[in-house]
PDB file of C-alpha atoms in Angstrom:
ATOM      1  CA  UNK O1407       0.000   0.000   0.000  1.00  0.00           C
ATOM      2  CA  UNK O1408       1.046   3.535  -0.805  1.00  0.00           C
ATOM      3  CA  UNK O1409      -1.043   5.824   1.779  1.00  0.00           C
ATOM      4  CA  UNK O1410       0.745   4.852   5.155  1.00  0.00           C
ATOM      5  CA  UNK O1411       1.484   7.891   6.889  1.00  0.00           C
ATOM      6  CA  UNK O1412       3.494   9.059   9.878  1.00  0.00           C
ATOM      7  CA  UNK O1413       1.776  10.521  12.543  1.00  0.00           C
ATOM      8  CA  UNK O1414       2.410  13.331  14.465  1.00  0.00           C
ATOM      9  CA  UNK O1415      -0.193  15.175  17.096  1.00  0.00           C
ATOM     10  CA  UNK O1416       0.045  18.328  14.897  1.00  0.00           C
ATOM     11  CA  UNK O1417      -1.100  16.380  11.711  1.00  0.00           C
ATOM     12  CA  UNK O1418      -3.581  14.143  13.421  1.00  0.00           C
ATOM     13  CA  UNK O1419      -6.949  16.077  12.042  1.00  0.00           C
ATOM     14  CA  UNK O1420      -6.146  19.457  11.536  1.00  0.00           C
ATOM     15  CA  UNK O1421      -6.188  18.722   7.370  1.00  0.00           C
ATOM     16  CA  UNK O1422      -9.424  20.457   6.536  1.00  0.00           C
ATOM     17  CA  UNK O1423     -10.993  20.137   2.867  1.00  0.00           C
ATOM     18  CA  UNK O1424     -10.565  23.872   1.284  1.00  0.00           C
ATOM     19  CA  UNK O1425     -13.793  25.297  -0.298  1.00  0.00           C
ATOM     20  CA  UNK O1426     -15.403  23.715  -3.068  1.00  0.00           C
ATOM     21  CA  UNK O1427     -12.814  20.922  -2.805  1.00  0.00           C
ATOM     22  CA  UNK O1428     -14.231  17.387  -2.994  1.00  0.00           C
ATOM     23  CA  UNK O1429     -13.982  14.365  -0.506  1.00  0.00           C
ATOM     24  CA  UNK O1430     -11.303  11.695  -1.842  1.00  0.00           C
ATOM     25  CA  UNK O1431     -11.708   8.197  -1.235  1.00  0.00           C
ATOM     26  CA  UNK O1432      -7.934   6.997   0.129  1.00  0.00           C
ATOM     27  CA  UNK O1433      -6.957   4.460  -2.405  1.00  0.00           C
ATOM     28  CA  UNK O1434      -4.130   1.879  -2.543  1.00  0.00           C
ATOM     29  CA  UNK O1435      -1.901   0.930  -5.806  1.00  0.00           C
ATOM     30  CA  UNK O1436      -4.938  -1.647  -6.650  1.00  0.00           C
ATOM     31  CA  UNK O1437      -7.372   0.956  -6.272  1.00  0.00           C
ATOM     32  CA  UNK O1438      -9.274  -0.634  -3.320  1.00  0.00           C
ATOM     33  CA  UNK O1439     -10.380   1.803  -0.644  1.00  0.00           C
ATOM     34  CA  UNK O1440      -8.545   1.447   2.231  1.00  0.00           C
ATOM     35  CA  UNK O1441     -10.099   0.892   5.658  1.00  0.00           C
ATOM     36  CA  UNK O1442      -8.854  -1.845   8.771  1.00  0.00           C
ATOM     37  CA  UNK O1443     -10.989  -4.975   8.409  1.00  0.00           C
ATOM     38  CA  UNK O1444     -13.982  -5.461  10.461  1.00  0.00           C
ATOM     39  CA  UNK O1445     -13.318  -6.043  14.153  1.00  0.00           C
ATOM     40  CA  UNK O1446     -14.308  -5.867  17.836  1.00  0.00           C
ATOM     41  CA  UNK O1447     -12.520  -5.350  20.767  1.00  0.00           C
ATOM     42  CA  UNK O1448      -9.394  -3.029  19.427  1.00  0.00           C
ATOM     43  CA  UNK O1449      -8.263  -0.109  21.600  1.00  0.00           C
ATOM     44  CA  UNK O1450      -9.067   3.738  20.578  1.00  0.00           C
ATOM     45  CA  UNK O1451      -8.364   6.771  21.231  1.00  0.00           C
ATOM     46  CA  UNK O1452      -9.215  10.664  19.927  1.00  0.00           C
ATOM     47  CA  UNK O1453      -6.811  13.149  19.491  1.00  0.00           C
ATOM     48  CA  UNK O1454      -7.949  16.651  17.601  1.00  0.00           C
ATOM     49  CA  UNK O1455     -10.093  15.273  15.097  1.00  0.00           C
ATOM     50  CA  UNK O1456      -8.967  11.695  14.736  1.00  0.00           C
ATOM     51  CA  UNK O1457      -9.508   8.384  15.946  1.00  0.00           C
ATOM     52  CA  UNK O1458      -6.615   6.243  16.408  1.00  0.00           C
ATOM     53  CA  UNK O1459      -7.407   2.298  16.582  1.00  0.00           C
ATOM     54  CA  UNK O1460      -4.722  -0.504  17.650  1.00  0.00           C
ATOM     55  CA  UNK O1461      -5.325  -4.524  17.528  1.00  0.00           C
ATOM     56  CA  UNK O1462      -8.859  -6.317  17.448  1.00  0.00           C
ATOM     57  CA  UNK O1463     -10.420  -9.967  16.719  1.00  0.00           C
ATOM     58  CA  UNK O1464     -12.492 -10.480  13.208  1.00  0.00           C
ATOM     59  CA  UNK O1465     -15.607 -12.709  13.688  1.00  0.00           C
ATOM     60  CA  UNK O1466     -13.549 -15.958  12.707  1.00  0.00           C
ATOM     61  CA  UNK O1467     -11.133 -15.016  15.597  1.00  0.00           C
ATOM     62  CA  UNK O1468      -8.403 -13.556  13.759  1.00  0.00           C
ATOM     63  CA  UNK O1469      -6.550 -10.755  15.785  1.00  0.00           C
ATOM     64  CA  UNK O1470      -4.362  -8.006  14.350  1.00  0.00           C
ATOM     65  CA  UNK O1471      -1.717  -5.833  15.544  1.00  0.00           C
ATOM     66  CA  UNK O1472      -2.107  -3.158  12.693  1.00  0.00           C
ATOM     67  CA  UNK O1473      -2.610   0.881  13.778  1.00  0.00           C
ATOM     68  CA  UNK O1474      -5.391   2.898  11.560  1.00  0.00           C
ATOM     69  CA  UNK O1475      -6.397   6.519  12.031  1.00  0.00           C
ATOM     70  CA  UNK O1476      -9.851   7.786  10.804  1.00  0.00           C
ATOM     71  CA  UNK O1477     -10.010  11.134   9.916  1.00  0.00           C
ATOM     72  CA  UNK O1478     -13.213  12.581  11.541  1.00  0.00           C
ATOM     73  CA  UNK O1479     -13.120  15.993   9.318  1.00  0.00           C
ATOM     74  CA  UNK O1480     -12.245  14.627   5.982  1.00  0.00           C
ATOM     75  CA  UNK O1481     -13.824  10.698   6.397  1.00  0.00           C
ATOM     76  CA  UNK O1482     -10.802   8.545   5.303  1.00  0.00           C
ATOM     77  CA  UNK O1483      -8.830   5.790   6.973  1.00  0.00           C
ATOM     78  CA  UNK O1484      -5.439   5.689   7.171  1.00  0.00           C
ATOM     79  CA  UNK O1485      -3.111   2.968   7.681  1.00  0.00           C
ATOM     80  CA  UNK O1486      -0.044   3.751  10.260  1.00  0.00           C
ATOM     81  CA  UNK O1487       3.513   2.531   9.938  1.00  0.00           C
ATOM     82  CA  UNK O1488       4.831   1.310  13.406  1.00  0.00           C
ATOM     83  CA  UNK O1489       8.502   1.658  13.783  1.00  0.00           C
ATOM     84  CA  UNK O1490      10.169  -0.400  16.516  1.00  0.00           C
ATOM     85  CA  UNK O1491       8.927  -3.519  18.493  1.00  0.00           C
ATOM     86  CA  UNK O1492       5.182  -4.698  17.352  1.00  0.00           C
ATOM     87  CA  UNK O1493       3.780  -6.790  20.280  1.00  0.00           C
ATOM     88  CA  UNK O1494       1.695  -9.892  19.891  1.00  0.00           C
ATOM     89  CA  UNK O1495      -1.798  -9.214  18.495  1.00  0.00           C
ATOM     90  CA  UNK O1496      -4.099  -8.594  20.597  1.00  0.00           C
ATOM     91  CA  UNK O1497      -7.830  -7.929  21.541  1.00  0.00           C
ATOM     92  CA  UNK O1498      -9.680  -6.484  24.919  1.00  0.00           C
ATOM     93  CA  UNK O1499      -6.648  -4.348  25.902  1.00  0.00           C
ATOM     94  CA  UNK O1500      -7.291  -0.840  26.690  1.00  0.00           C
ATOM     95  CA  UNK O1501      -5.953   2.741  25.883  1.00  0.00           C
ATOM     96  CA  UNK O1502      -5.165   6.086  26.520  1.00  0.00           C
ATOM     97  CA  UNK O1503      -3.536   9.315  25.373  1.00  0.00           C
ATOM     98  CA  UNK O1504      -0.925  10.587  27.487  1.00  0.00           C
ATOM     99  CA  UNK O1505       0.557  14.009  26.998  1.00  0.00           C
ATOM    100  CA  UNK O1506      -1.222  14.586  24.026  1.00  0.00           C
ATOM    101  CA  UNK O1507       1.532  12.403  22.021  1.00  0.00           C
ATOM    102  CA  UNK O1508       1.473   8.927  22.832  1.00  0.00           C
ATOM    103  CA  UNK O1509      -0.790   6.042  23.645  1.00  0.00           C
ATOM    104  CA  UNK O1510      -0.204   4.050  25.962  1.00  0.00           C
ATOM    105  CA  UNK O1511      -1.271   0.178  25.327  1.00  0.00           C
ATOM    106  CA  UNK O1512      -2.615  -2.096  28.597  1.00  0.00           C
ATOM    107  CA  UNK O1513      -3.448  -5.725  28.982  1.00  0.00           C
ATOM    108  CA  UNK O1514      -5.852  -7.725  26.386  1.00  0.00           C
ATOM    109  CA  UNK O1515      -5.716 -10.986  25.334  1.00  0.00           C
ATOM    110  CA  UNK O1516      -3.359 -12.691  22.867  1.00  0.00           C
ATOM    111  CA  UNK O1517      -4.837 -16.068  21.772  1.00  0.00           C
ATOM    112  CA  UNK O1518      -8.266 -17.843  23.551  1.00  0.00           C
ATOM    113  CA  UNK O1519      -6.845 -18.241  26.882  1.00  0.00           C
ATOM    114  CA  UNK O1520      -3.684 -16.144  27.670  1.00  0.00           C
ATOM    115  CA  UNK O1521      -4.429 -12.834  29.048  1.00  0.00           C
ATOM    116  CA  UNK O1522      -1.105 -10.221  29.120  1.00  0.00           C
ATOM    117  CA  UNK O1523      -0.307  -7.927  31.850  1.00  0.00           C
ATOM    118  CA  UNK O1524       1.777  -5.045  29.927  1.00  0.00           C
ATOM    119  CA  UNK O1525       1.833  -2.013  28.850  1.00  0.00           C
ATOM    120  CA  UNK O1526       2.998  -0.686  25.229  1.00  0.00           C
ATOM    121  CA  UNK O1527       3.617   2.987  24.765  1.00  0.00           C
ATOM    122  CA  UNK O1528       3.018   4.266  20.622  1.00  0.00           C
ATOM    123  CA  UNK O1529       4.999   7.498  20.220  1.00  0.00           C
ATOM    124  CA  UNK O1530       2.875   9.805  17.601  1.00  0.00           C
ATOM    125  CA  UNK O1531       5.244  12.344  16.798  1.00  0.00           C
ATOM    126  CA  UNK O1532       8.004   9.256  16.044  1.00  0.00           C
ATOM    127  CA  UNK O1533       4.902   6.474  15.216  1.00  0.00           C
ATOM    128  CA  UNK O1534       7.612   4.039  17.392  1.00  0.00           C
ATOM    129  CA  UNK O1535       5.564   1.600  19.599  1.00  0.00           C
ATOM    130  CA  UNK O1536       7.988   0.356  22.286  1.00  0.00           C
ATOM    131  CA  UNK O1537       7.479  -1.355  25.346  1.00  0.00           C
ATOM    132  CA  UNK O1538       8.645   1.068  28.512  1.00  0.00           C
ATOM    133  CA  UNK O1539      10.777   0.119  30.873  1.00  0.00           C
ATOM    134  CA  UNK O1540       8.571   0.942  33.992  1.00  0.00           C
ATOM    135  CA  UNK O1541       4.750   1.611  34.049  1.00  0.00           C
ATOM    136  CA  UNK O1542       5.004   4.942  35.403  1.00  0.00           C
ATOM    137  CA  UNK O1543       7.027   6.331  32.235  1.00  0.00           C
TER     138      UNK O1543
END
């Protein structure tokens, strides 16, 4: 795919459509729109205008350990390149934003039974997902 994008917190939503422009479908080399697959249980978070999503289970129990924003102003997905360590896929985990420029990953469940205690931390202004060295950061 052509359309992955580094994120930053001063890029995440603040692209606004100029008058009389036209909303553009996102597209990929294949011309397929691009959007995550269906899931449940991924993590989210908002920051400006934009909803970030992490990990998930499809209905055939598939999880993923992709990163997507949705642009809430200009209605497009975008897929996110994650630099660094990319944990085990994962559903039922939580998140939050912390100082406005990362998101920090908890918990969920990797596979039916095993459940994770951890935390991730995703670095938007770097898109590096690393796992910090204490909890507290």
């Amino acid at each position: 795919m052509d359309s992955v994008t580094q994120m930053s917190p001063e890029n995440l939503g603040n692209e606004l459509l100029e008058e009389g422009q036209e909303y553009a479908e996102q597209r990929d080399l294949n011309d397929n729109v691009l959007a995550p697959e269906p899931r449940i249980n991924q993590s989210q978070i908002t920051v400006n205008t934009s909803i970030l999503i992490y990990g998930g289970v499809d209905k055939d129990g598939r999880y993923f350990d992709d990163m997507w924003t949705f642009n809430l102003m200009d209605k497009f997905w975008q897929k996110i390149e994650i630099n660094g360590e990319i944990p085990k896929a994962r559903q039922g985990h939580t998140a939050l934003l912390l100082d406005n420029d990362q998101m920090l990953i908890f918990g969920g469940k990797i596979g039916n039974i095993f459940e994770v205690n951890e935390f991730w931390k995703f670095d938007l202004n770097s898109s590096k997902l690393s796992a910090p060295s204490s909890p507290f950061l």
